[in-house]
Coordinates of C-alpha atoms and ligand atoms in Angstrom, one line a residue:
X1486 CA 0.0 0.0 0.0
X1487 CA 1.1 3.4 -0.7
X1488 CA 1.0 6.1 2.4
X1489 CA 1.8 8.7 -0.1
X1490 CA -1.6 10.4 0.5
X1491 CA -1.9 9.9 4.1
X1492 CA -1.0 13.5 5.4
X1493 CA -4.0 14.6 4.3
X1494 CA -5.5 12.1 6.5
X1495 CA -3.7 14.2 9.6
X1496 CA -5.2 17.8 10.0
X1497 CA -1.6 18.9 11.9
X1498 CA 0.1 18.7 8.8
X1499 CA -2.4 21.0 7.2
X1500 CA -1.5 23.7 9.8
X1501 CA 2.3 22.9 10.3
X1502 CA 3.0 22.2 7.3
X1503 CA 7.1 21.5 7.6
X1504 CA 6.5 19.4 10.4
X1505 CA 9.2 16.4 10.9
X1506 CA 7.1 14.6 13.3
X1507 CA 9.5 11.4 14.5
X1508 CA 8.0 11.1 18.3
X1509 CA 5.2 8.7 17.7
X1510 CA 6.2 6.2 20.4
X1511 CA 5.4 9.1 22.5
X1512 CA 2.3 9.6 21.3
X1513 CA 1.1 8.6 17.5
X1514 CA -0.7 12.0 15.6
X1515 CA -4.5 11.6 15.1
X1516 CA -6.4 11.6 12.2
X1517 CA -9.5 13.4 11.0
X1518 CA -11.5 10.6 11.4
X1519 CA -11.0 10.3 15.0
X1520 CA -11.4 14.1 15.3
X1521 CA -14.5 14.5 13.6
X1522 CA -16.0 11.0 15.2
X1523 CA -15.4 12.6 18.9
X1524 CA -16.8 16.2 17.7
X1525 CA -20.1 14.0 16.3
X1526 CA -20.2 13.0 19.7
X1527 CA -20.0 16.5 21.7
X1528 CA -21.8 18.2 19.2
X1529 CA -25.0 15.8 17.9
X1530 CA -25.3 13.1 21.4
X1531 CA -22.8 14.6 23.8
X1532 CA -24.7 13.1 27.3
X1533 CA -23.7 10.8 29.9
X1534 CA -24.2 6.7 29.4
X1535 CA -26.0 4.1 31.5
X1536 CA -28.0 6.6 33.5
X1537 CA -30.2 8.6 31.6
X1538 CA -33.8 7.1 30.3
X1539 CA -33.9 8.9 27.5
X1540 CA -33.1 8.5 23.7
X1541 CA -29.8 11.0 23.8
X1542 CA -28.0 8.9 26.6
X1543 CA -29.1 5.5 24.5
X1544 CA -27.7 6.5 21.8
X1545 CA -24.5 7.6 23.6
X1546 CA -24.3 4.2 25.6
X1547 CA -25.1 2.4 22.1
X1548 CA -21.8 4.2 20.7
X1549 CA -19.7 3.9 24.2
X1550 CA -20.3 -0.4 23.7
X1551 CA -19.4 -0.3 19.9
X1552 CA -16.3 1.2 21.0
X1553 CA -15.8 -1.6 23.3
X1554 CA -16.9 -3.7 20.9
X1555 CA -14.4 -2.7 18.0
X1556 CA -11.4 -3.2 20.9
X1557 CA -12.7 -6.8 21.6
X1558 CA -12.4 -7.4 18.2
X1559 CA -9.1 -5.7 17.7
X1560 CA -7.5 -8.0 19.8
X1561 CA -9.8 -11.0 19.4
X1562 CA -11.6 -11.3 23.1
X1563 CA -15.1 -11.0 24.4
X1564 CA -16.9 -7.5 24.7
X1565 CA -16.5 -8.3 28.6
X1566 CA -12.9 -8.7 28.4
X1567 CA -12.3 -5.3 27.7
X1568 CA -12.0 -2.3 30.7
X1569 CA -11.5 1.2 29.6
X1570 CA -8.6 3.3 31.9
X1571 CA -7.4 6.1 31.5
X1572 CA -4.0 5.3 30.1
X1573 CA -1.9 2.3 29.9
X1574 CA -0.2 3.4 33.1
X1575 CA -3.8 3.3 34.9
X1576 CA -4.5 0.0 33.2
X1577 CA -1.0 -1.9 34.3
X1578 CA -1.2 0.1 38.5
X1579 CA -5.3 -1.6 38.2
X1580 CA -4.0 -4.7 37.4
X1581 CA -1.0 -5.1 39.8
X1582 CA -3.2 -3.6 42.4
X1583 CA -6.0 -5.9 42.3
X1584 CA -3.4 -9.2 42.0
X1585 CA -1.6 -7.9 45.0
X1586 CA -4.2 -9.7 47.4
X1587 CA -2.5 -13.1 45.8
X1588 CA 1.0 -12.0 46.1
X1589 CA 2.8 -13.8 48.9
X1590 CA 6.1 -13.3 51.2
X1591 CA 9.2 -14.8 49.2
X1592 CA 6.8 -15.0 46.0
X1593 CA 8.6 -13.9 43.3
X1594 CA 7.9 -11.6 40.1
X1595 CA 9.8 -11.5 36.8
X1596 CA 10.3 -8.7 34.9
X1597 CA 12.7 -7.1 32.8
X1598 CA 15.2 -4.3 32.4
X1599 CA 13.2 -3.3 28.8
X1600 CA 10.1 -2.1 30.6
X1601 CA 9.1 1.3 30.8
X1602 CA 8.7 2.2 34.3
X1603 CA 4.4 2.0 34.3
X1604 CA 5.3 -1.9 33.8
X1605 CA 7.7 -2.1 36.3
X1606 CA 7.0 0.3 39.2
X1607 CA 3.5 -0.7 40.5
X1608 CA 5.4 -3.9 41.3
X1609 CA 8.5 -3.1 42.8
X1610 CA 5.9 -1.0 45.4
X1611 CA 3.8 -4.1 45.4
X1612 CA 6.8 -6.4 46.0
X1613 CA 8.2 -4.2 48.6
X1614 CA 5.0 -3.8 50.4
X1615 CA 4.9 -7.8 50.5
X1616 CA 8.2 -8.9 50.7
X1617 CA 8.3 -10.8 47.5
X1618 CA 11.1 -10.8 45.5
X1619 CA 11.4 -8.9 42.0
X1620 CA 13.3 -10.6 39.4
X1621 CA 14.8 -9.5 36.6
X1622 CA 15.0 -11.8 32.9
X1623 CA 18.9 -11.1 32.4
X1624 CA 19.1 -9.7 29.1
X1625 CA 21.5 -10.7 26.0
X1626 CA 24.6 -8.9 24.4
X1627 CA 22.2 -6.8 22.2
X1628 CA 19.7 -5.8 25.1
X1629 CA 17.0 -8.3 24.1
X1630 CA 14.8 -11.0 26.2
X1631 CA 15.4 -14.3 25.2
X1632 CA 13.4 -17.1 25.6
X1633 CA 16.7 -19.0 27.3
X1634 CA 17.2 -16.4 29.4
X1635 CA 14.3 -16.4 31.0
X1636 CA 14.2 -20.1 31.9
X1637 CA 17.1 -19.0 34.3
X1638 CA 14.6 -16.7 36.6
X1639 CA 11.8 -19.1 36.5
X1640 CA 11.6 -20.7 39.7
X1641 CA 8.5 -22.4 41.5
X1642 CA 8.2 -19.4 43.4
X1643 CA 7.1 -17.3 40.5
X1644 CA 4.1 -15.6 40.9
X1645 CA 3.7 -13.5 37.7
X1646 CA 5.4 -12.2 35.5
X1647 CA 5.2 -8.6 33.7
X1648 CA 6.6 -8.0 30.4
X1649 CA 6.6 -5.3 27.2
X1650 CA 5.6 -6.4 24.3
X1651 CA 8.0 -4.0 22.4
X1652 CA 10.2 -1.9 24.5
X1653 CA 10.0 1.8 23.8
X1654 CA 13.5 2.6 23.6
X1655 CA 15.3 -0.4 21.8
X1656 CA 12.0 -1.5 20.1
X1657 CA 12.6 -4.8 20.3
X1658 CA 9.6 -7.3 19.9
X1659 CA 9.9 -9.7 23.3
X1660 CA 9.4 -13.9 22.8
X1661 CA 5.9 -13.4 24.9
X1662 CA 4.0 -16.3 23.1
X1663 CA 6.7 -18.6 24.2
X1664 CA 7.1 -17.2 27.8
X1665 CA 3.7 -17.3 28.6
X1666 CA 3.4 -20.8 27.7
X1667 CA 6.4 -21.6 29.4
X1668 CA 4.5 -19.5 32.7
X1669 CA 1.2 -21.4 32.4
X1670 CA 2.7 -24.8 32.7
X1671 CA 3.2 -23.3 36.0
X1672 CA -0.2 -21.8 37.0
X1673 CA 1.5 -17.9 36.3
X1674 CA -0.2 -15.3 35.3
X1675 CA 1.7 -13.4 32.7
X1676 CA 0.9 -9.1 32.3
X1677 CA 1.9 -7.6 29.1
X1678 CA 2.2 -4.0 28.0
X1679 CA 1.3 -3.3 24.5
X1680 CA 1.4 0.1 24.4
X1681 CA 4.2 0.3 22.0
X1682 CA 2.8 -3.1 19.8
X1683 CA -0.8 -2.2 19.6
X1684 CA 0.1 0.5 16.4
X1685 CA 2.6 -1.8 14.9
X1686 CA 1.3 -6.1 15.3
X1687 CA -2.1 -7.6 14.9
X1688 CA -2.6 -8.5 18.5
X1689 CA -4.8 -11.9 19.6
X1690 CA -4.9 -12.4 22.5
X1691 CA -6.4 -15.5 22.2
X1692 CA -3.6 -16.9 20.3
X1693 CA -1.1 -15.5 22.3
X1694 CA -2.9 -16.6 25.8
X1695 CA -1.7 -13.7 28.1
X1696 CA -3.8 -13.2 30.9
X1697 CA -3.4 -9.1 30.8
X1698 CA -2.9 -7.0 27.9
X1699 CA -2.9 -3.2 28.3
X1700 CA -2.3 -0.4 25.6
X1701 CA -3.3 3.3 25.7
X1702 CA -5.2 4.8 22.8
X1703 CA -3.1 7.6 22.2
X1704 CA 0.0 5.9 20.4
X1705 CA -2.7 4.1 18.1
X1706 CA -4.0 7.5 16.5
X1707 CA -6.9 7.6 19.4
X1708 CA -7.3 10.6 21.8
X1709 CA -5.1 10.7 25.3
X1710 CA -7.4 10.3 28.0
X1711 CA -8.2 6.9 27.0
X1712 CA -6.7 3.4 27.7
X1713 CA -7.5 -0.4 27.8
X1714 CA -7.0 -3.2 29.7
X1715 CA -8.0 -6.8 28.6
X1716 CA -8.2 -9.4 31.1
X1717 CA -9.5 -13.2 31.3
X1718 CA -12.9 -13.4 31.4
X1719 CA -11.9 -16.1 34.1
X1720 CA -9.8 -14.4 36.1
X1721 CA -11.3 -10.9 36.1
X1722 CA -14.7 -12.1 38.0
X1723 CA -12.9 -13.5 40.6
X1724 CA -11.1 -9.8 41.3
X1725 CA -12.5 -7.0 43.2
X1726 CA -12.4 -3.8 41.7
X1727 CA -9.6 -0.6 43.1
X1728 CA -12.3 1.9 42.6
X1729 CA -15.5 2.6 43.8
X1730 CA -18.4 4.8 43.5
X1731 CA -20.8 5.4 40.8
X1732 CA -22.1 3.1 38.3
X1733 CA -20.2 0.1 39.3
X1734 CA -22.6 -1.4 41.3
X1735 CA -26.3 -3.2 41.4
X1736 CA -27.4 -2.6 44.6
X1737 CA -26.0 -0.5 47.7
X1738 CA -27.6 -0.7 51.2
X1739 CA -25.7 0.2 54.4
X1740 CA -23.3 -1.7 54.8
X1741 CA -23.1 -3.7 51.5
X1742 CA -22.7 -3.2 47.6
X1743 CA -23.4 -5.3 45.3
X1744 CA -21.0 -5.4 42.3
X1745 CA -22.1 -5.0 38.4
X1746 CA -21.1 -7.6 36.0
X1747 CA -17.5 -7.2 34.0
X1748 CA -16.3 -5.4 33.1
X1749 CA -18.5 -2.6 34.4
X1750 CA -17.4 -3.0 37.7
X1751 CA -14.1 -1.8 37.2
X1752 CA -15.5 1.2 35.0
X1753 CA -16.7 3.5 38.6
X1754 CA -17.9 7.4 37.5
X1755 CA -18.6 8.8 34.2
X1756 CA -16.1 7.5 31.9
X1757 CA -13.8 8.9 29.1
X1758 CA -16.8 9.0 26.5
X1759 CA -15.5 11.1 23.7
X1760 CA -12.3 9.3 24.2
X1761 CA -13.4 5.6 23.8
X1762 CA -15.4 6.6 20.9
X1763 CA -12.4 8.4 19.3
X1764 CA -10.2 5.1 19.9
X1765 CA -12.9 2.5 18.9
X1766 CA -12.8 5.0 15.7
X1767 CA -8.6 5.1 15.5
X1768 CA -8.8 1.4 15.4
X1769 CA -11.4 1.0 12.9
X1770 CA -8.6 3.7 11.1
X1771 CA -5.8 1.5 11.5
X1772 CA -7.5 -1.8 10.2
X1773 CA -8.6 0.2 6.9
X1774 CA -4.8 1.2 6.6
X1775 CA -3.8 -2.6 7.7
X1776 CA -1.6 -3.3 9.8
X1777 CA 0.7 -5.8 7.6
X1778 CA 0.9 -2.4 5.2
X1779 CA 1.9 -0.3 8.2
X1780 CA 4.6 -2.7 9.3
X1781 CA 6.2 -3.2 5.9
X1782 CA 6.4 0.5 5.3
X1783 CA 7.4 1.2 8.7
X1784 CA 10.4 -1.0 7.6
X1785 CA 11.2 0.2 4.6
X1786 CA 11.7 3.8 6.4
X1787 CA 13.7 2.1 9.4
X1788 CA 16.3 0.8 6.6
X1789 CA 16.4 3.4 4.9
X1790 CA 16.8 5.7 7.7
X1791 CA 19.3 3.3 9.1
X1792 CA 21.6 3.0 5.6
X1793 CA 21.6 6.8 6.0
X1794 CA 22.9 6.9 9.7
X1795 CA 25.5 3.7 9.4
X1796 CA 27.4 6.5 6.8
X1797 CA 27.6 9.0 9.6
X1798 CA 30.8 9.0 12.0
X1799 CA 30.6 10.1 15.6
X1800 CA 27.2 8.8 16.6
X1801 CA 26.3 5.4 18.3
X1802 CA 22.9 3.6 17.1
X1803 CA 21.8 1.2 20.4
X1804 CA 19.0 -0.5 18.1
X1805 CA 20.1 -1.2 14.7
X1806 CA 18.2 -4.8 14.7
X1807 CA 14.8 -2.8 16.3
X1808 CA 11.5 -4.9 15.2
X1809 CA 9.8 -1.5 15.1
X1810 CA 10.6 2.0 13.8
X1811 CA 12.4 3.6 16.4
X1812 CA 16.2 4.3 16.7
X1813 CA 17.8 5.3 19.7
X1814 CA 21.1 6.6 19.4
X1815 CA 23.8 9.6 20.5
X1816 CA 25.6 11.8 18.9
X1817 CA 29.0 10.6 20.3
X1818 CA 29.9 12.8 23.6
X1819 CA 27.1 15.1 23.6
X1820 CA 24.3 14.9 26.1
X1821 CA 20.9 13.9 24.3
X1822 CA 19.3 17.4 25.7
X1823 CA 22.0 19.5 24.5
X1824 CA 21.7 17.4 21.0
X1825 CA 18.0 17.9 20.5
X1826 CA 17.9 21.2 20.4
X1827 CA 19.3 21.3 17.2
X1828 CA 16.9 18.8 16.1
X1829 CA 14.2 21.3 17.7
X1830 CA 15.3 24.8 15.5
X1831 CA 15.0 22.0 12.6
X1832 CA 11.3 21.8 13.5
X1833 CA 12.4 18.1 13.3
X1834 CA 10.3 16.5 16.8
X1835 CA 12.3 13.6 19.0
X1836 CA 12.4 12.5 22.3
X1837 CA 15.9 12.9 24.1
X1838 CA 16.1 11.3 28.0
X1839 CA 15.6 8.0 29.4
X1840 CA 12.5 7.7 28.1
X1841 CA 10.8 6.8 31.2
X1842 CA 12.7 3.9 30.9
X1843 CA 16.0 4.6 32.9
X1844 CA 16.7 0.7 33.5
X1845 CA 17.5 0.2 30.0
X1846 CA 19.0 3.2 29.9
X1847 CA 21.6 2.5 32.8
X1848 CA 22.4 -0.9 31.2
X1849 CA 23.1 0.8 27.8
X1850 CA 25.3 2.7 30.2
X1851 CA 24.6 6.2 28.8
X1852 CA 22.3 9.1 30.5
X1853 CA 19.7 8.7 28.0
X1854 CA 18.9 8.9 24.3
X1855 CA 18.0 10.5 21.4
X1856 CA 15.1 8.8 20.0
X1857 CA 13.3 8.8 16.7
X1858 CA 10.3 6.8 16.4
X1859 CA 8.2 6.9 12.2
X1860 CA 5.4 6.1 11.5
X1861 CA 2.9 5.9 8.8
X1862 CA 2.9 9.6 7.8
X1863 CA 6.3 9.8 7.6
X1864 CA 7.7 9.9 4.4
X1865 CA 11.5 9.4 2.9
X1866 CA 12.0 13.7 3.1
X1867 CA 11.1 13.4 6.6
X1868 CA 14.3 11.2 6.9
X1869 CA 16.3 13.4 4.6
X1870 CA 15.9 16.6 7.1
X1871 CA 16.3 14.3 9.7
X1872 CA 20.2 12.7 8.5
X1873 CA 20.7 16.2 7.6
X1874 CA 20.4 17.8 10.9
X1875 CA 22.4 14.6 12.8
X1876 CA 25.3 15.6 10.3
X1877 CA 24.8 18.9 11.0
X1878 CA 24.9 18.1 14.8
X1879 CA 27.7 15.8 14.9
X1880 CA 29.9 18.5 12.6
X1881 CA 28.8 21.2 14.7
X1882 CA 30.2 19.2 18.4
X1883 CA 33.9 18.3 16.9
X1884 CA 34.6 21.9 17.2
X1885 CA 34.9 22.3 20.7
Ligands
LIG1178 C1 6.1 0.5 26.7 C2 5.3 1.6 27.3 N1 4.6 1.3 28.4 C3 3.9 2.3 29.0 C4 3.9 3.6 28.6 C5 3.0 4.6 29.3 O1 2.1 5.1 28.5 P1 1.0 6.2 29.0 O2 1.8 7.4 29.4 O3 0.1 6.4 27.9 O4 0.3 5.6 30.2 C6 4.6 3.9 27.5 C7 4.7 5.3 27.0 O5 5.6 5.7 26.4 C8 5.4 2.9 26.8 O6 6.1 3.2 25.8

């Protein structure tokens, strides 16, 4: 498929129009479609769901389940499978919360150096609060997980274990398929954050068998504000919710509450409306583009990007194998802030830091990165400007 068209798709381009954009794995830009599906919300059926008896706030509830709907489908689960948050970083602090009742003294929890720290931090706190142990799957020579490797951490005190899907800074796609099954032939539950593989892989989680699965909206072209967490239908009935309050419950009478159904139960006070319509539409978006077409010219940009930077002396690329589009890299001796502003007076957009990832960071043994992540709408010149500008960069620090 040919993306040549596709800016026209993104209103920003319209009113910036020598935008470099290369910070999608912050957050992805959003199309029309999205924009005009939340403003036919606010502007035609704007009211509250599941509380008001009239046709407006049917309507609204109608479009607030097709959301939820499209998601099931996305990922290949049941319409109760699937509880909105408001971010990924809700989503995975939900889920580690409401498994904490399970987690014993000298239980243990494996995780990884790759994960950004939403994956990681609710259970190091968790882990410290209940003197379990957190484990980490030793990663290879080139910073991946491998399948190997994390035989050596399993132990029949593992509890669960909480894994990226793609790691935001060396993009690397992690064996999970493999691990998991690995995990149930010992009873463990295994948490995985997709929010840098929702935009890039078809995701089943049938297939794949994970008993979490959390993305946000806002790196798949949907609004911020909005994020989703899939669960076993199994295993979420037998959790109590975090939250309570409003329209998570059937009945209330003194001292007692009566809990709603899944996945309404763990959906307490008016929800992100707007925002899950917006997504269920961003996702409808991507599946028109394709995701096998967004993938193979996501690679075709990453190679070429990558033939363009192996030519340049003076910088270090940490991710030249990367199963997605982002490169993290330095321009040799220069501090990643000091080197992005050039990118910056370029109008070129990356993200320079750790990336809210600083364990990954500290075993690359560097302060941070630059990083560039493409996407769809980027397009060969947007690659051009950005070589140009590392060049530029790299020429402009051998002075001193
Ligand atoms: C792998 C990964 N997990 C979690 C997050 C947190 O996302 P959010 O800020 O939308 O909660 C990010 C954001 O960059 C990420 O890349």
């Amino acid at each position: 498929m040919d993306f040549k068209d596709i800016r026209k798709e993104f209103p920003i381009y319209q009113n910036i129009p020598n935008l470099v954009y290369l910070d999608s794995g912050a957050t992805a830009l959003k199309p029309k479609c999205v924009l005009d599906k939340m403003n036919e919300y606010y502007t035609t059926y704007g009211v509250n769901i599941h509380r008001g008896v009239y046709a407006l706030s049917y309507q609204a509830t109608d479009e607030y389940d097709k959301a939820r709907e499209i998601v099931s489908k996305f990922i290949n689960c049941d319409f109760k499978e699937v509880v909105f948050t408001k971010n990924v970083s809700d989503a995975l602090n939900k889920i580690c919360l409401m498994l904490e009742n399970d987690l014993q003294e000298n239980d243990e929890v494996i995780t990884s150096e790759l994960e950004h720290h939403s994956s990681v931090l609710p259970w190091m706190k968790v882990c410290q609060r209940k003197n379990a142990k957190l484990k980490y799957i030793p990663l290879n020579e080139e910073g991946r997980i491998t399948v190997e490797n994390f035989k050596k951490v399993l132990t029949d005190k593992t509890k669960y274990i909480a894994l990226t899907l793609v790691s935001n800074v060396m993009g690397y796609l992690t064996p999970i398929k493999e691990i998991i099954e690995l995990a149930h032939q010992r009873n463990i539950m295994v948490i995985v954050d997709a929010a840098q593989a929702i935009q890039h892989f078809s995701i089943d989680v049938r297939d794949l068998d994970c008993d979490f699965l959390a993305f946000s909206g806002h790196k798949a072209m949907g609004p911020t504000g909005i994020g989703v967490f899939y669960g076993k239908k199994k295993i979420l009935k037998q959790l109590q919710p975090i939250d309570f309050g409003g329209d998570m419950n059937e009945e209330v009478d003194l001292y007692n509450v009566d809990i709603k159904d899944i996945p309404y139960r763990f959906e307490t006070g008016t929800p992100p409306i707007a925002e899950a319509i917006g997504l269920g539409r961003a996702l409808e978006f991507l599946l028109e583009l394709g995701l096998d077409n967004i993938q193979k010219y996501e690679k075709e940009l990453h190679s070429y990007a990558l033939s363009k930077l192996d030519q340049i002396e003076g910088i270090t690329i940490y991710n030249k194998s990367s199963d997605v589009g982002i490169i993290s890299f330095n321009i040799d001796g220069v501090h990643p802030h000091d080197a992005a502003t050039f990118f910056d007076e370029a109008s070129i957009c990356l993200r320079a830091g750790h990336h809210c990832a600083q364990l990954i960071t500290k075993w690359l043994k560097c302060v941070g990165t630059l990083r560039a992540s493409l996407y769809v709408y980027n397009t060969y010149e947007d690659i051009d400007k950005f070589i140009e500008v590392v060049k530029q960069t790299v020429d402009f620090f051998k002075q001193f």
